[in-house]
Amino acid sequence: MMKKFLLLLVGVLAPLCAAMAQGSVRGKVVDKATGEAVEFVNVVATPKGSDNIAGGVITDSDGAFRIEGLNYGSYVLTVSYIGYQSTTREFTLSAQAKSAHFKQIAIEEDNQMLGEVEVTGIRAQMKFEIDKKVFNVDQAIAATGGSASDILQNIPSVEVDTEGTVSLRGSESVTVWINGKAQGLTADNQGDILEQMPAESIERIEVITNPSAKYSPEGTVGIINIVLKRDRKAGYYGSAQVGANTMNTTDFGGYNASANINYSSGILDAYANISYRDRRNMNENDSYRETYMGGDTTYLDQIGRGDMNGGNMFARAGLTWHPTEKDHISFDLMGMMGGNHHTNDIFYEGGLLGTPDYTRRRTSTSSGDMLMYNLSLGYKHEWSTTHYLDFTASRHSWGHEGSNFFADSTFREGVLDYQSFQLQDNTMDNTEYELQLDYENAFNENHKLQAGYRGTFSRENSPVSTYSDPDRQNEIVALYNRFVYNRDLHALYATYSGKLWKNFGYQVGMRGEYYKVSTNSHSKEVAGGAEVPHYEPLEPVFKLFPSVFLSYQLPGDNELQVNYTKRVRRPWGGQLNSFQNITDSTNISFGNPLLKPEYSNAFELNYLKSWENHMLSLSAYYRTTDDIMQRISYMEGDIMYSTTENVAQSLSSGVEIVGKNRFFGKLDLTTTLNMYYYKLEAFDFLMPNGQNLHGDASSDFSWNLRMMAMMGLPKAWSLQVTGMYNAKSVIAQGYREPTYGLDAGLRKQFAGGKWSLSLNGRDLLNSRRFHSVKFVDGEFYQESSSFRGGRRLSATLTYSFGNMRAKKPRKMDDSGMSPEYGMGGEGMDFDM
């Protein structure tokens, strides 16, 4: 199998197409006074002596532009933007100089116009790239003082539930990364880390719905990459901020404080930031269930109320040394530590329907401490900016130590009938090593090769001990468990992209992964006795994951894209662990060590249309998935057991419409409408208790809508409002009711931009609740709802400082060429 894979890699790497006789021009537009990049600037190329437009684009969020497909000849480049004076530059393209590069084009404010109109610039929230959507959130007002989870809840097509589970386009089969890597994030700890990670540390969110072979195929609906801030402007600069928020509008909800500093020069880049967050939340979990047993119907009505408090510190630091212009050595450290305390009361009433038989109160208290860190060492060698080798070695560690206290009291006719007590200690220790090597070579403007290797080696150990007394003298042996989970992955990938002619581009890729997993669940026969291992043998798997991307540039700034990828969703540690979670003794959950991965074939058709201040994206997608993993439930008496099973095949198809608009130079609107059809085939299999579980085929059409509006107001005020609505959707054995929500934020800058005050309102309608219905005909019917946080108001004060100078330009050789292009004449740079 490996030999076949290597042959396929050779087939991908072999074809090198000849460059066509067209050239390009690229560069960056900055504000002359501040040196900052300017977005949405019109850049047009016209043949010298003619008014006919040969090509034109709008600058992106970094002020960068690139115009391709220009015939050889002399051109005039015109740069224009409202509130600024128009600027022109001249350049010539030929067989000896196929590309021109303006390192910086500085545009100057039009004083006459500024005297009449106040212009307030706001960085746009979203931009499109060939394989992803990028959301700039470093100026997201509504999430100031919040967490990464708050940020994600404002990203189109992304949803975060009350347990911290992230979903994309209605599916939880999504991979979440930090800076392009897992960074120790797993489904076990993902919710905790995202809730504790401060929003102020995030620069942008990348949503990759159909990743190419360069990326991990994990997550059948795609990848969400959280990119943390690490600016590299020359000089030193930083900021400090403090904030506080309410819980349920009036109660004190916690506070936050953070500081960061950056330093950059031609030799060394360094950064450091530290933050502390005190979190206070409330939660509600209610359910009503009827169970049908013969001719009788029993019911269970439960109301859960609790609060969650905790404090954590988040810190990052790193530096990059540039011993030469072509070599870069980096060191990065990220860490998080803190504790949490959670109390919850559940009140039960149950018995025969219409005849209450008992009431019960179950009190649970949990507390724990966590420590997470990621250490990365990197080396990058650049032959040019488009030809480089990048190597990174990382170590990720996640540890958690906690204890849970459970107390049950059951009353019949107002008299105490039964009382129980349990104390549970649990530890989580996960360590992961990762090696990654990436090679990229753009042979010319039209052809590029990417290839690399990734190795991931993960070790997890999570013992749980349960006692019937507070002194931990009487161990409940039946509830002892130590779960050992080891995972090794080796991956090779290669992609080749190019153009067959002026308007038609392609990218083909292949990724091969060798995956090996072992699980071992240890139990005890007697208290204090030796552990008994229960090993579940899992065969190593080698799989190929191809990807194909095709794009066609239509006249009038229209672009059409078609792509195909194969994806996988592998079960994570908690899903494989057979240990039973007894937090709620009437709703017990456990893992399934026999779970298999689910594989998907994903197709997308994308259409992009750009205007001067507007952009429209239409995406049609179709995805089939085998052995889909879903939570299923069954009854034993009045206790519901839930686990994960490979239930059946599913089909998802839909259309996602994204509109990005700028009105009056002050209002940015990003609107996303996602309409999709989901079908789950019928399933029939045997449960661990010998019960045969059947589920009928189910299908559903659903949709969700989200709109983000950001507006610049007079006197340096700015406003951001985000609204969302999710329609009813199908889940295994039932459906989820619609949800909706509204967030808003207001920011004021003063003292020349050094100070800013942000006022935020999250879940202003107090409506972000999750309500679901599950049922099996003839067995049970259950309605449940969950709610966390509620309406929250916050205020954050930020102070910015620093000395931001322009970087010195790279030295030019005697020919006037930038060293990155050498003497080959493939391109020319202009310092403007």
XYZ file of C-alpha atoms in Angstrom, residues 470-824:
355
model
C -15.668 11.758 52.305
C -12.461 10.283 53.778
C -11.928 8.064 50.716
C -11.783 4.892 52.805
C -14.515 2.894 51.089
C -13.826 2.592 47.389
C -16.659 1.580 45.049
C -14.726 -0.936 43.011
C -17.384 -1.311 40.302
C -16.872 2.362 39.357
C -13.079 2.308 39.142
C -11.635 3.006 35.707
C -8.267 3.975 34.232
C -8.415 4.663 30.526
C -5.211 4.605 28.470
C -5.447 5.976 24.933
C -2.475 6.035 22.547
C -2.575 7.413 19.012
C 0.116 7.619 16.309
C -0.336 9.241 12.917
C 2.057 9.619 9.970
C 0.986 11.678 6.973
C 2.541 12.623 3.623
C 0.919 15.116 1.282
C 1.537 16.837 -2.036
C -0.490 19.393 -3.985
C 0.182 20.958 -7.361
C -1.610 24.073 -8.578
C -1.411 25.827 -11.875
C -3.194 27.380 -14.833
C -3.932 25.634 -18.105
C -4.736 28.940 -19.751
C -5.426 32.513 -18.717
C -8.673 32.023 -16.805
C -8.636 28.345 -15.783
C -6.806 27.281 -12.626
C -6.524 23.957 -10.855
C -5.077 22.293 -7.787
C -4.735 18.524 -7.375
C -3.496 16.828 -4.245
C -3.063 13.536 -2.447
C -2.590 12.835 1.237
C -1.767 9.444 2.715
C -2.215 8.733 6.435
C -1.092 5.772 8.502
C -3.167 5.742 11.698
C -2.673 3.504 14.720
C -4.762 3.570 17.913
C -4.750 1.456 21.062
C -7.202 1.700 23.973
C -6.928 -0.016 27.332
C -9.570 0.300 30.034
C -8.442 -0.897 33.485
C -10.831 -2.056 36.207
C -10.466 -3.527 39.704
C -11.940 -6.675 41.240
C -11.353 -5.639 44.856
C -10.609 -2.333 46.560
C -6.897 -1.627 46.613
C -6.288 -4.618 44.358
C -4.369 -4.875 41.113
C -5.788 -3.392 37.948
C -7.304 -5.675 35.329
C -6.696 -4.388 31.783
C -9.344 -4.734 29.086
C -7.511 -4.238 25.831
C -9.462 -3.458 22.681
C -7.309 -4.361 19.656
C -7.685 -1.879 16.804
C -5.968 -2.611 13.504
C -3.695 0.090 12.025
C -5.283 1.826 9.041
C -3.712 3.379 5.948
C -5.979 5.627 3.885
C -5.590 7.952 0.905
C -7.330 11.325 0.867
C -7.422 12.981 -2.592
C -8.469 16.562 -3.321
C -9.252 18.394 -6.553
C -9.917 22.155 -6.928
C -10.872 23.806 -10.212
C -11.513 27.514 -10.771
C -12.531 29.571 -13.768
C -12.312 33.368 -13.947
C -15.322 34.734 -15.786
C -15.549 38.257 -17.229
C -16.610 41.061 -14.914
C -14.955 39.866 -11.686
C -16.885 36.578 -11.614
C -15.202 33.377 -10.487
C -16.444 29.786 -10.484
C -14.876 27.068 -8.297
C -15.493 23.311 -8.094
C -13.779 21.074 -5.559
C -13.798 17.556 -4.162
C -12.165 16.136 -1.039
C -12.303 12.959 1.005
C -12.586 13.509 4.765
C -12.576 11.443 7.965
C -13.897 11.835 11.488
C -12.128 9.553 13.937
C -13.523 8.836 17.412
C -11.727 10.673 20.208
C -10.702 9.324 23.608
C -13.885 10.129 25.526
C -16.044 8.456 22.876
C -14.002 5.248 23.202
C -13.929 5.163 27.013
C -16.539 2.724 28.351
C -16.574 4.364 31.800
C -20.030 5.536 32.921
C -20.646 9.194 33.830
C -22.980 9.193 36.843
C -23.285 12.956 37.390
C -27.020 12.530 36.796
C -28.041 9.091 38.036
C -31.149 9.050 35.828
C -29.206 9.971 32.672
C -25.994 7.943 32.459
C -23.568 8.293 29.542
C -20.591 6.182 28.501
C -18.240 5.633 25.558
C -17.967 2.853 23.009
C -14.512 1.256 22.494
C -15.690 -0.406 19.246
C -16.464 2.837 17.418
C -15.211 3.061 13.851
C -14.190 6.236 11.963
C -16.695 7.822 9.628
C -15.564 8.709 6.091
C -17.073 11.389 3.881
C -16.923 12.390 0.232
C -17.474 16.140 -0.052
C -18.219 18.182 -3.167
C -18.551 21.968 -3.403
C -19.472 24.375 -6.173
C -18.607 28.010 -5.401
C -19.445 31.184 -7.274
C -17.791 34.506 -6.419
C -18.797 37.901 -7.743
C -17.010 41.128 -6.772
C -18.017 44.751 -7.162
C -16.298 47.857 -5.908
C -17.869 47.699 -2.432
C -19.732 44.398 -2.516
C -18.997 40.707 -2.746
C -21.329 37.726 -3.188
C -20.452 34.080 -2.600
C -22.733 31.159 -3.467
C -21.666 27.694 -2.295
C -23.536 24.511 -3.117
C -22.294 21.449 -1.246
C -23.042 17.732 -1.242
C -21.625 15.267 1.277
C -22.148 11.558 1.890
C -20.877 9.948 5.094
C -20.563 6.263 6.005
C -20.774 4.850 9.554
C -21.838 8.202 10.973
C -21.295 8.538 14.732
C -24.272 9.835 16.704
C -25.460 9.886 20.306
C -28.221 7.339 20.864
C -30.243 6.527 23.990
C -32.128 3.557 25.441
C -34.007 2.809 28.639
C -33.350 0.334 31.454
C -36.174 0.765 33.916
C -36.426 4.506 34.631
C -32.770 5.179 33.780
C -31.748 6.487 30.356
C -28.373 5.353 29.038
C -26.637 7.281 26.252
C -23.620 6.347 24.174
C -22.189 6.834 20.685
C -22.719 4.364 17.859
C -21.945 4.076 14.151
C -25.618 4.279 13.272
C -25.930 4.478 9.482
C -25.113 6.447 6.355
C -26.060 10.116 6.091
C -26.420 12.591 3.254
C -26.064 16.352 3.528
C -26.592 18.885 0.783
C -27.210 22.559 0.833
C -26.544 26.086 -0.346
C -24.635 28.729 1.576
C -25.069 32.356 0.484
C -22.628 34.932 1.843
C -22.926 38.609 1.066
C -20.358 41.203 2.060
C -21.372 44.822 1.520
C -20.034 48.252 2.314
C -22.492 51.162 2.236
C -21.687 54.883 2.406
C -18.067 54.064 3.270
C -19.088 53.505 6.897
C -21.332 50.443 7.157
C -20.024 46.890 6.686
C -22.598 44.102 6.433
C -21.784 40.394 6.316
C -24.839 38.181 5.803
C -24.828 34.384 5.712
C -27.797 32.212 4.801
C -27.264 28.447 4.981
C -30.042 26.167 3.690
C -29.453 22.433 3.859
C -31.081 19.039 3.515
C -30.056 16.212 5.841
C -30.998 12.549 5.618
C -30.095 9.774 8.065
C -30.703 6.202 6.935
C -32.551 3.691 9.141
C -30.481 1.744 11.667
C -30.942 -1.468 13.620
C -28.329 -2.898 16.003
C -27.807 -4.629 19.353
C -27.034 -2.532 22.440
C -24.597 -3.635 25.226
C -27.535 -4.805 27.396
C -28.784 -7.082 24.629
C -31.599 -4.702 23.658
C -32.312 -4.348 19.959
C -32.406 -0.664 19.038
C -34.133 0.469 15.858
C -34.306 3.894 14.281
C -36.407 4.795 11.256
C -34.923 6.768 8.393
C -35.298 10.496 8.971
C -34.781 13.536 6.803
C -35.126 17.247 7.251
C -34.734 20.581 5.522
C -33.332 23.291 7.753
C -31.681 26.677 7.513
C -29.883 29.306 9.545
C -29.300 33.003 9.070
C -26.673 35.288 10.568
C -25.957 38.969 9.970
C -23.049 41.036 11.277
C -23.185 44.817 10.944
C -20.330 47.175 11.782
C -20.695 50.927 11.440
C -18.401 53.871 11.960
C -20.078 56.715 13.842
C -19.044 60.347 14.336
C -16.563 61.338 17.037
C -14.618 58.041 16.788
C -17.528 55.862 17.898
C -18.216 52.509 16.223
C -21.072 50.047 16.539
C -21.292 46.305 15.918
C -24.490 44.215 15.959
C -24.811 40.474 15.293
C -28.092 38.592 14.946
C -28.654 34.885 14.270
C -31.454 32.360 13.786
C -31.205 28.563 13.532
C -34.288 26.721 12.305
C -35.498 23.337 13.539
C -33.099 20.479 12.662
C -32.993 16.670 12.830
C -30.823 14.704 15.284
C -30.667 10.954 15.891
C -33.964 9.813 17.488
C -35.503 13.272 17.337
C -35.036 16.927 16.507
C -33.734 20.231 17.866
C -35.991 23.256 18.213
C -35.125 26.654 16.632
C -32.757 29.056 18.410
C -32.029 32.738 17.962
C -29.883 35.439 19.538
C -28.681 39.037 19.376
C -25.324 40.556 20.415
C -24.195 44.192 20.223
C -21.163 46.289 21.041
C -20.210 49.954 21.111
C -16.653 51.306 21.090
C -15.290 54.803 21.641
C -11.706 55.801 20.835
C -10.165 58.900 22.361
C -6.823 60.550 23.185
C -5.608 60.049 19.631
C -6.567 56.382 19.591
C -4.441 55.451 22.610
C -7.506 54.772 24.760
C -10.704 52.961 23.898
C -13.815 51.977 25.816
C -15.972 49.036 24.717
C -19.506 48.390 25.953
C -20.961 45.000 25.018
C -24.240 43.155 25.339
C -24.312 39.397 24.740
C -27.523 37.427 24.258
C -29.546 40.610 24.668
C -32.827 38.752 24.142
C -31.908 36.123 26.747
C -32.832 33.549 24.108
C -29.747 31.419 23.518
C -31.284 28.178 24.791
C -31.076 24.698 23.310
C -34.269 22.645 23.290
C -34.434 19.119 21.875
C -36.927 16.268 21.605
C -35.917 12.582 21.500
C -38.220 9.585 21.237
C -38.465 5.915 20.303
C -42.016 4.784 19.517
C -43.331 2.470 22.214
C -40.331 3.057 24.507
C -39.862 6.683 25.578
C -40.458 10.361 24.806
C -38.217 13.121 26.210
C -37.998 16.898 25.980
C -34.894 18.630 27.316
C -33.526 22.165 27.390
C -30.206 23.652 28.416
C -29.120 27.206 29.041
C -25.861 28.790 30.178
C -24.837 32.352 30.813
C -27.853 34.316 29.677
C -27.928 38.046 29.037
C -24.550 39.582 29.815
C -23.335 43.183 29.822
C -19.657 44.111 29.958
C -17.322 47.087 29.819
C -13.641 47.009 28.817
C -11.075 49.818 28.898
C -7.978 49.498 26.678
C -4.774 51.529 26.563
C -2.414 51.203 23.576
C 1.178 52.348 23.501
C 4.276 52.000 21.381
C 6.650 53.281 18.766
C 5.693 51.808 15.395
C 8.293 52.624 12.811
C 8.470 51.493 9.213
C 10.782 48.585 8.523
C 13.870 49.300 6.542
C 13.570 48.029 2.967
C 15.615 45.066 1.909
C 18.911 45.884 0.297
C 18.972 46.011 -3.465
C 21.772 44.594 -5.550
C 23.591 46.553 -8.249
C 20.991 45.667 -10.857
C 18.185 47.151 -8.786
C 16.621 43.710 -8.263
C 15.392 42.551 -4.880
C 17.505 39.568 -3.688
C 14.394 37.385 -3.547
C 14.245 37.500 -7.349
C 17.963 37.249 -8.056
C 19.181 37.905 -11.585
C 16.677 35.694 -13.354
